[in-house]
Amino acid sequence: MARPPRLSGNLPAEATSFVGRRHELADVRRKLSEARLVSLVGPGGVGKTRLAIRMAADLGRGFPDGAWLVELAEVRDPARVGDAVLTTLDLRDQAATEPLARLLSYLRDKRLLLVVDNCEHLVEAAARLVTEVLKAAPGVRVMVTSREPLSAPGEHVVPVPPLELPVAHTALARLRQNEAVALFVERAAAGSGAFELTAANQAAVVDLCRRLDGLPLAIELAAVRTRVLTAGQILDRLTDRFGLLVGGGRAALPRHQTLRTTIDWSHDLLAAGEQTLLRRLCVFAGRFTLEDIEYVCDSADALDLLSSLVDKSLVMKEDAGDLACYRLHETMREYAVLKLRAAGEEEAVERRFADYYRTRCLRSTAEARFRLVEWLEWMNLEIDNVRSVLRRSLDQEDFSGGIALAVSLGWYWMTRATNEGVRWLDELIASGGGDAQGHFMRGFLAVLQSDPVTAGSALEKAVAAAREPSLRSQSLSLASMAANMTGDRESAKRLLGEARAACDDLPATLMSLQAQSLNGLFDGDLDSVRSASSQGVRISREIGDLYSLDMMLFNHGSVMLMAGDLGESKPLFTEALRIAQRIDDRVAQYCLLDALGCHAADSGAARLAARLLGAAETVRTGAGADILPFLLPLVTRAEQSAAAELGPARFEAEFEAGKRLSRAAAIGLALGESPQVAASASASADVAPLGKREAEVARLVTDGLSNKQIGARLFISEHTVDSHVRHILNKLGFKSRTQIAAWMASSDQ
């Protein structure tokens, strides 16, 4: 059976054209054909990341499971390197398995390229992880960028030098082919809108590129100044700055000093407000928004200042859905940290940063469950910054504040990163003793991980420490579930009775109904499940609690399926699956795919059943979850029924076809959407949607235009069009322009 197109990676589209590096590209290509670990090594600002991404884009289609960029710049904790790779591969740690074990299990049979970027501050941790990956996964190759080698077994190092320097008195036509000059001209034209290399300015451009040692970041920072200065004026000002460092002579500076001096020069040209904002931005650990900047950086005119910094290439802009967000180049972040310290502002700005995120998270706790989709989108964007505050709480021994913050992230841990939440809570509780809320959340996560022993211990402490009746009741309900998981039915019944007596507010009521439903499913008490889940559906729907509604719909659908009521169970499952898709809860998605697979088998749709059951297995392993005990006999029966109807060989083929479906395509299939809708959902939900320029290019591809014709229509180079087309193919998992045209037609872009 032909392998269907799959998500082919997460490589970002190139915001600017790629210039030069012919020799390095050829060298890396050759090394990757010989070795499984290639490290691109060079100083900051030399262009290692751009080179790695371009190489991965060129080679990506040679790896059936894609090319994936793991960004470590925002990762400060060596223990989180494995988490970063899991996140990159769109895997979840919603089970108790250690991240490395989960990662190795997933990669074992994959053929993909990992690009691990910015390893220099995590060299030992990155080396350990890469070594284990290469041992366990023979089809995986790894490309690393770092300022120093990993010194890992089998590593092949490719030094990344600055760009080729131009030679003075070279003919203009030939000079345009020089890499450093081409980069300067390209960025100057983009920045000023009208720059050209001419006989009049070629000497200044040559001297400037040579003075900047061919360092791409330094050249880009200088080139953007052509908006207000000529190349000669830029050269004069930089020459004066360099001259101060070498006593007025022409002696060469070390390259790191050249870059630092260029950044200094660019920084000193900023207005005072721009300088202040730039140095304060370094406190952000990851992406940040304008709203974040306005408070953390205490800047009333943040928009104008930020726009100016983006225009000057000192801050990078990117989009997260419809929201503009920003980040600093790692070299610029390091520079800004030095400036912040020199200004004596480090502690004050870091404290403001921590107070801002702690306040926002704690304030949103109560309403998060009623605005879960929006809250999760915000947390996906800000999680690196919040992690930084959690680490600060530990470092400063603010354990109670850290526990309160970790508890406020409960919905994120439940739906995104259960194991990470467990690690934070364990470290904070072990250091500071914990409180009722901390023990409650730790117990909740343990129940989700099917770890009843840990859950029972944590929830016993939560019950003892709880001062609020609602928290005590919820802790008792969870403890009832944990007891049932161990087979202690008597304790489960007693604890649930105590929970109901303790409090009957909405959160406590929903938790007790969930405990009654889950315990009934374990015990086979269908009447109890039917009663509790129907109440739970009604209440959670009325108050807009999507997480509870999702669970209650699944519980109610399950009891209807067990009772043989196929007509009643399917709409419950499909509504629940749509919610699980909206909040991106992978454990709920696998449960519902399995449930709908069982429904299909009972309905006589054996082929559909086999595919959904196969898809459920892929989603389940991607989340790191174990199959729920009460689901296991239903799934086993469904597999046997479908295999009996199809025959063992055909069932296995359909099951494997289901395993190869993308998650979004599997959900589309389960919801009964057409293949075209499922393909569209796969393209839009499993990858970032096409950007504005990419969509324009895709429409013109659909019209049958060549790259040259598209470039003329959009006033961009043919080379840039080619880059956009490659990234469209990568994003959609396609191999041809015809597939792009078909997708555009079917998805009504």
Short mmCIF file of C-alpha atoms in Angstrom, two decimals, residues 73 140 249 393 395 447 608 688 708:
data_model
loop_
_atom_site.label_atom_id
_atom_site.label_comp_id
_atom_site.label_asym_id
_atom_site.label_seq_id
_atom_site.Cartn_x
_atom_site.Cartn_y
_atom_site.Cartn_z
CA ALA A 73 18.01 29.04 22.52
CA VAL A 140 17.74 9.31 12.18
CA GLY A 249 45.62 51.67 12.95
CA SER A 393 10.94 30.71 42.26
CA ASP A 395 16.40 29.61 42.71
CA VAL A 447 -4.66 10.14 38.31
CA LEU A 608 -13.56 2.21 9.02
CA ALA A 688 1.08 26.29 10.59
CA LYS A 708 9.72 33.29 -13.09
#
